[in-house]
mmCIF file of C-alpha atoms in Angstrom:
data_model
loop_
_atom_site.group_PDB
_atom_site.id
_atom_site.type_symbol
_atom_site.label_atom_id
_atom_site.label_comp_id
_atom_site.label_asym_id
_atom_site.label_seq_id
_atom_site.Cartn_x
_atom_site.Cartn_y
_atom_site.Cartn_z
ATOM 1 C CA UNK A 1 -96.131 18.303 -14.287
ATOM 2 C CA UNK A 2 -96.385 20.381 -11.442
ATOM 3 C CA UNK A 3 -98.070 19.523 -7.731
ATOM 4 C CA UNK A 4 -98.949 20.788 -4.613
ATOM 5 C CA UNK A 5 -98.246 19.508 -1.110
ATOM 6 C CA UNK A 6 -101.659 18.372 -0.663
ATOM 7 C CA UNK A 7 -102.494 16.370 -3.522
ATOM 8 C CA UNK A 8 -98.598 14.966 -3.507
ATOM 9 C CA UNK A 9 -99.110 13.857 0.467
ATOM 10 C CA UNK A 10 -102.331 11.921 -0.378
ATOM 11 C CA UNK A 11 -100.753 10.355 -3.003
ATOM 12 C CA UNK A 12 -97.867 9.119 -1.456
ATOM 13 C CA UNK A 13 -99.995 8.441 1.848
ATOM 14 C CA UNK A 14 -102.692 6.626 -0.406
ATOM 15 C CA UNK A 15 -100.129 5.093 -2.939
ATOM 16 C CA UNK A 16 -101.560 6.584 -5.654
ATOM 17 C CA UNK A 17 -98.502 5.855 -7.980
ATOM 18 C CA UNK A 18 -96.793 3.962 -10.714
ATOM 19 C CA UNK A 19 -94.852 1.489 -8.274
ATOM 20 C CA UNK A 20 -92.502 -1.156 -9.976
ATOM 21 C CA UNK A 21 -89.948 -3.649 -8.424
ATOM 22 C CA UNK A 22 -87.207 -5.557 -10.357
ATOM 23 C CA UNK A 23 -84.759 -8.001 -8.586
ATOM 24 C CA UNK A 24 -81.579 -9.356 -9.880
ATOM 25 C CA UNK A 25 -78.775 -11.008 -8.438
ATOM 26 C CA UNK A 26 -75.213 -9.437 -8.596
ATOM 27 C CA UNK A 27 -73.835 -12.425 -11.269
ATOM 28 C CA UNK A 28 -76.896 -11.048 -13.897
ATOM 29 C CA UNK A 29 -75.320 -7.285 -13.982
ATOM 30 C CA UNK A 30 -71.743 -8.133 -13.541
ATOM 31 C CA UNK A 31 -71.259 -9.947 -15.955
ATOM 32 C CA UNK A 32 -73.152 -7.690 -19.028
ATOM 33 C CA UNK A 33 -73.409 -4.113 -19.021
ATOM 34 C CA UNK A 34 -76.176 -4.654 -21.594
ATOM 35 C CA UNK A 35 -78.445 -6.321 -18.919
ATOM 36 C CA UNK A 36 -77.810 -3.052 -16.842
ATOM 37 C CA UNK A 37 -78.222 -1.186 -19.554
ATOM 38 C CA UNK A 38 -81.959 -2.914 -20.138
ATOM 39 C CA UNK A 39 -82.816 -2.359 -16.052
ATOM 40 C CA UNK A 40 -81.809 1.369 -16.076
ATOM 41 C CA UNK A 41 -83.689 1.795 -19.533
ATOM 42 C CA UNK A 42 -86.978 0.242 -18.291
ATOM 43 C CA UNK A 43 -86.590 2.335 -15.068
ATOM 44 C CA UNK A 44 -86.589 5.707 -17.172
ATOM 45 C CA UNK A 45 -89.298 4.237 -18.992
ATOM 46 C CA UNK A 46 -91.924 3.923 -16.741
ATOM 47 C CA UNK A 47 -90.643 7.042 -14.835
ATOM 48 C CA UNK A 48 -91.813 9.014 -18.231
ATOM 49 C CA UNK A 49 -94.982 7.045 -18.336
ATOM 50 C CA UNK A 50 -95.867 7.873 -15.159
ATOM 51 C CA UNK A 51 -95.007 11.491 -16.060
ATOM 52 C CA UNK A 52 -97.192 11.696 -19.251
ATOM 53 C CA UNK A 53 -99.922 10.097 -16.979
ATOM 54 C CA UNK A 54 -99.831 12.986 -14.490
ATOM 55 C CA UNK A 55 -98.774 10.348 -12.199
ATOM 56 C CA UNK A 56 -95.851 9.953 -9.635
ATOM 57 C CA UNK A 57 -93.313 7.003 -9.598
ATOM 58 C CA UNK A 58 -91.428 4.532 -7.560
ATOM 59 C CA UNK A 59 -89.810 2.623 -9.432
ATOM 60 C CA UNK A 60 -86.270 0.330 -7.859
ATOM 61 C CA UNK A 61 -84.416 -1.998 -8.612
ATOM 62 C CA UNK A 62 -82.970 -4.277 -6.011
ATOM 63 C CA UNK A 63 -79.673 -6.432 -5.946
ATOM 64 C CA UNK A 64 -79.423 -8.925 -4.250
ATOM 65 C CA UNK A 65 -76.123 -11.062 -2.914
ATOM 66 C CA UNK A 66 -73.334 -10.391 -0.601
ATOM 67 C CA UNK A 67 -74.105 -6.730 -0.152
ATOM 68 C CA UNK A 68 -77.293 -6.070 -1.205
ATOM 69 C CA UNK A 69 -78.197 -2.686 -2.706
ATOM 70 C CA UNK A 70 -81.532 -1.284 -4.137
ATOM 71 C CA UNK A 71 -81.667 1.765 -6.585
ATOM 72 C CA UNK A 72 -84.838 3.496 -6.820
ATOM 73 C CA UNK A 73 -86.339 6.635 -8.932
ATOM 74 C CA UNK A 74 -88.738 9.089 -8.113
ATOM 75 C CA UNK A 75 -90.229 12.016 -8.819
ATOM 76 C CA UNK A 76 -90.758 14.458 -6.248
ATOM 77 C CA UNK A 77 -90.408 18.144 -5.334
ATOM 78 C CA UNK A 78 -87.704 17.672 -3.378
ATOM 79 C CA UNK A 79 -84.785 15.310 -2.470
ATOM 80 C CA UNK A 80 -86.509 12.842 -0.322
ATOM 81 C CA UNK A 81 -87.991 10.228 -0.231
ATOM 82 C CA UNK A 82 -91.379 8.928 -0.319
ATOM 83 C CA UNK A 83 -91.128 7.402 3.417
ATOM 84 C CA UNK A 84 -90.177 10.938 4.785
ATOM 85 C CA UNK A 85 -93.216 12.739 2.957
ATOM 86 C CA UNK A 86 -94.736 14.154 6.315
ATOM 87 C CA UNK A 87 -91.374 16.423 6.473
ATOM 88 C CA UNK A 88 -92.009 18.002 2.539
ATOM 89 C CA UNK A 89 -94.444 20.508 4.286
ATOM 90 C CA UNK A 90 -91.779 21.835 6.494
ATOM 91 C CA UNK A 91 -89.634 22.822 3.222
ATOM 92 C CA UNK A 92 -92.546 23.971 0.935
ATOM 93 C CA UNK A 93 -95.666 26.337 1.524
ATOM 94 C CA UNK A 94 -99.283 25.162 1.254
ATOM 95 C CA UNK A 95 -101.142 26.110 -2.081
ATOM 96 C CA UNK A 96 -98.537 26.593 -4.316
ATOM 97 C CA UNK A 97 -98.006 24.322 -7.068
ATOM 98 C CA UNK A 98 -94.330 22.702 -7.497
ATOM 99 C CA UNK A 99 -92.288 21.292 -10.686
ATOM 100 C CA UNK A 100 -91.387 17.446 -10.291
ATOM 101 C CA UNK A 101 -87.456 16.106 -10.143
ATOM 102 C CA UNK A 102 -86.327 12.543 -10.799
ATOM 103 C CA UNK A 103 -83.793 11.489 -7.677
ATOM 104 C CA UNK A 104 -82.108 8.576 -7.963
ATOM 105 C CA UNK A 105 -81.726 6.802 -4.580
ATOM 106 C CA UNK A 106 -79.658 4.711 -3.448
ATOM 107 C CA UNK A 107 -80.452 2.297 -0.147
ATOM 108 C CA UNK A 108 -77.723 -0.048 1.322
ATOM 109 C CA UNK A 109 -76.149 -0.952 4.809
ATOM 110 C CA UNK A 110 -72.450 -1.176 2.901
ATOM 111 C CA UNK A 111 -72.827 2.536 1.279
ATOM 112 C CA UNK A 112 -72.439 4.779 4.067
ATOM 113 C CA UNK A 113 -72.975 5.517 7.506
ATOM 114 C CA UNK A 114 -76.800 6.562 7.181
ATOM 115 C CA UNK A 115 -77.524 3.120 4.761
ATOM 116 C CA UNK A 116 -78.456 5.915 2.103
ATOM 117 C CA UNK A 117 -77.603 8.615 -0.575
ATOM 118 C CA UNK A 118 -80.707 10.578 -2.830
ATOM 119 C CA UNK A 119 -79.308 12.375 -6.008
ATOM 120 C CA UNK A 120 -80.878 14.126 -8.173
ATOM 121 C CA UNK A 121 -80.614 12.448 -11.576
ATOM 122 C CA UNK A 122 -82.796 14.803 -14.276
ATOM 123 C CA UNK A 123 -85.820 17.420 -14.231
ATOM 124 C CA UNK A 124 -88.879 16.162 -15.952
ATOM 125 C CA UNK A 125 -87.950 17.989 -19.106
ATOM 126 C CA UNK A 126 -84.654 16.427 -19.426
ATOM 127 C CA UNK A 127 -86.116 13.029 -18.489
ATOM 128 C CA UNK A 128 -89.033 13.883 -21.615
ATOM 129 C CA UNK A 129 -86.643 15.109 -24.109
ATOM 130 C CA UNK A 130 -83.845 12.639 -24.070
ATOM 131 C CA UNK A 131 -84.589 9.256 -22.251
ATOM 132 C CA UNK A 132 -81.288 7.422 -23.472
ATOM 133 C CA UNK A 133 -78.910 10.595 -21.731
ATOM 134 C CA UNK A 134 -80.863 10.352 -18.972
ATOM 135 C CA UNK A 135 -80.648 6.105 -18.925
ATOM 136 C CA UNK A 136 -76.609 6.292 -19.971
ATOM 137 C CA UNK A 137 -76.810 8.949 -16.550
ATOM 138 C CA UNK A 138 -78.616 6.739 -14.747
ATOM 139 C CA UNK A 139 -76.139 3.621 -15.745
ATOM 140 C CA UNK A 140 -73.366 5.071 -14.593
ATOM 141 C CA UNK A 141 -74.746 6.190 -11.724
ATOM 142 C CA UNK A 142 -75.593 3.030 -10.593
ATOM 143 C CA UNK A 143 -72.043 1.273 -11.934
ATOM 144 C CA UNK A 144 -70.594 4.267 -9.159
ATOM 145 C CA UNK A 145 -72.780 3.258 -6.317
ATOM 146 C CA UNK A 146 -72.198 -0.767 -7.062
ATOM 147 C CA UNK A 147 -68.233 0.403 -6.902
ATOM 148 C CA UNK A 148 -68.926 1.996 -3.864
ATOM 149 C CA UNK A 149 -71.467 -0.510 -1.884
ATOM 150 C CA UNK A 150 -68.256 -3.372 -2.876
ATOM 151 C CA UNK A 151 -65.236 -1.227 -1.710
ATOM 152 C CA UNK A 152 -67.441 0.006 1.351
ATOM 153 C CA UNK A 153 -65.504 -1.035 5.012
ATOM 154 C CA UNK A 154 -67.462 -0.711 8.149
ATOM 155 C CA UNK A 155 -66.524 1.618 10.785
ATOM 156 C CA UNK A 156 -65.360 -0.292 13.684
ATOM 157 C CA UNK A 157 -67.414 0.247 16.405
ATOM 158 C CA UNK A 158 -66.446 2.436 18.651
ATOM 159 C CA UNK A 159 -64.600 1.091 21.703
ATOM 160 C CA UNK A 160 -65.668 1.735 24.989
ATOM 161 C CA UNK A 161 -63.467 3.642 27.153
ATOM 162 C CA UNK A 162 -61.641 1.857 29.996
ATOM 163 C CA UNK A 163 -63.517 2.250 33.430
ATOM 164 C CA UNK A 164 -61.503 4.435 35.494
ATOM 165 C CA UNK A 165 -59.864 2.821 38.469
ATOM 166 C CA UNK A 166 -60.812 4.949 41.834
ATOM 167 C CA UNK A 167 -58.093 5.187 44.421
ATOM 168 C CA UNK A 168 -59.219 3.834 47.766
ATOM 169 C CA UNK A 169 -57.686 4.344 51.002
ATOM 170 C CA UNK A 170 -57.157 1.798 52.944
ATOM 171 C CA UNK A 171 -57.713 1.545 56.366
ATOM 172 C CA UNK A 172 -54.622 0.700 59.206
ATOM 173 C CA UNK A 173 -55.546 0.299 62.514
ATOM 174 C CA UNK A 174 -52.417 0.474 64.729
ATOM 175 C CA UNK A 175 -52.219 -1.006 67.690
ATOM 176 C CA UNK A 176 -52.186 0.998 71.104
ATOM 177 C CA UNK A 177 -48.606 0.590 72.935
ATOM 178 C CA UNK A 178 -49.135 0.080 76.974
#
């Protein structure tokens, strides 16, 4: 599949694409990989469906608990996502016809400083040819950013600096000897 920046702006704008939410709680994936296993294969599922329909896909999975943490995939021309689509024109030219990535991306306040990392996980011919690499990719992927989100320690903020103390003169009046 291939796209332009027009028709992929009105889709996004119009959301004019496979769109699929799954939410689990921490306790469901922690405790079988299998049940990840089953998440990250129906993700790459509908990712190809959406491919062999022409069609482009959102398609996350949030977790939710102590530190939440969503994963989402999409296909797009480029490495961002969906909410930033006004900025694809500034990378791309007008008229020209693109081929379509799958990023995996990840969204959380406990991964990182900007709440959020975009990778790209497969082209769409990998993603056609061999769904169970791409879903053992996308597995592990995930089981890295879980790792990560867990071990993640805020900064602390920053502390202010001290206000400097001004020197001020103080004024003597001495008394006038007669």
């Amino acid at each position: 599949m291939k796209i332009n920046l027009t028709d992929l702006a009105e889709r996004i704008e119009e959301q004019n694409y496979l769109q699929d939410l799954e939410t689990v709680k921490y306790a469901d994936i922690s405790k079988s990989k299998a049940k990840l296993k089953e998440l990250a294969t129906k993700m790459v599922k509908e990712t190809v469906a959406a491919i062999k329909h022409d069609s482009l896909s959102h398609v996350a999975l949030e977790v939710t608990g102590q530190r939440p943490v969503t994963f989402i995939l999409e296909n797009n021309i480029i490495n961002l996502p969906y909410s930033n689509y006004k900025k694809v024109s500034n990378f791309f030219e007008e008229g020209k016809d693109y081929p379509i990535y799958i990023y995996f991306e990840t969204q959380s306040e406990f991964l990182n400083a900007s709440n959020f990392r975009i990778d790209q996980l497969a082209t769409e011919d990998e993603i056609m040819q061999s769904e169970d690499e791409v879903t053992a990719k996308l597995v592990e992927a995930i089981e890295e950013k879980i790792k990560q989100v867990r071990e993640y320690a805020k900064p602390a903020p920053a502390k202010k600096p001290a206000a400097k103390k001004v020197a001020t003169k103080k004024k003597t009046t001495k008394a006038k000897k007669k």
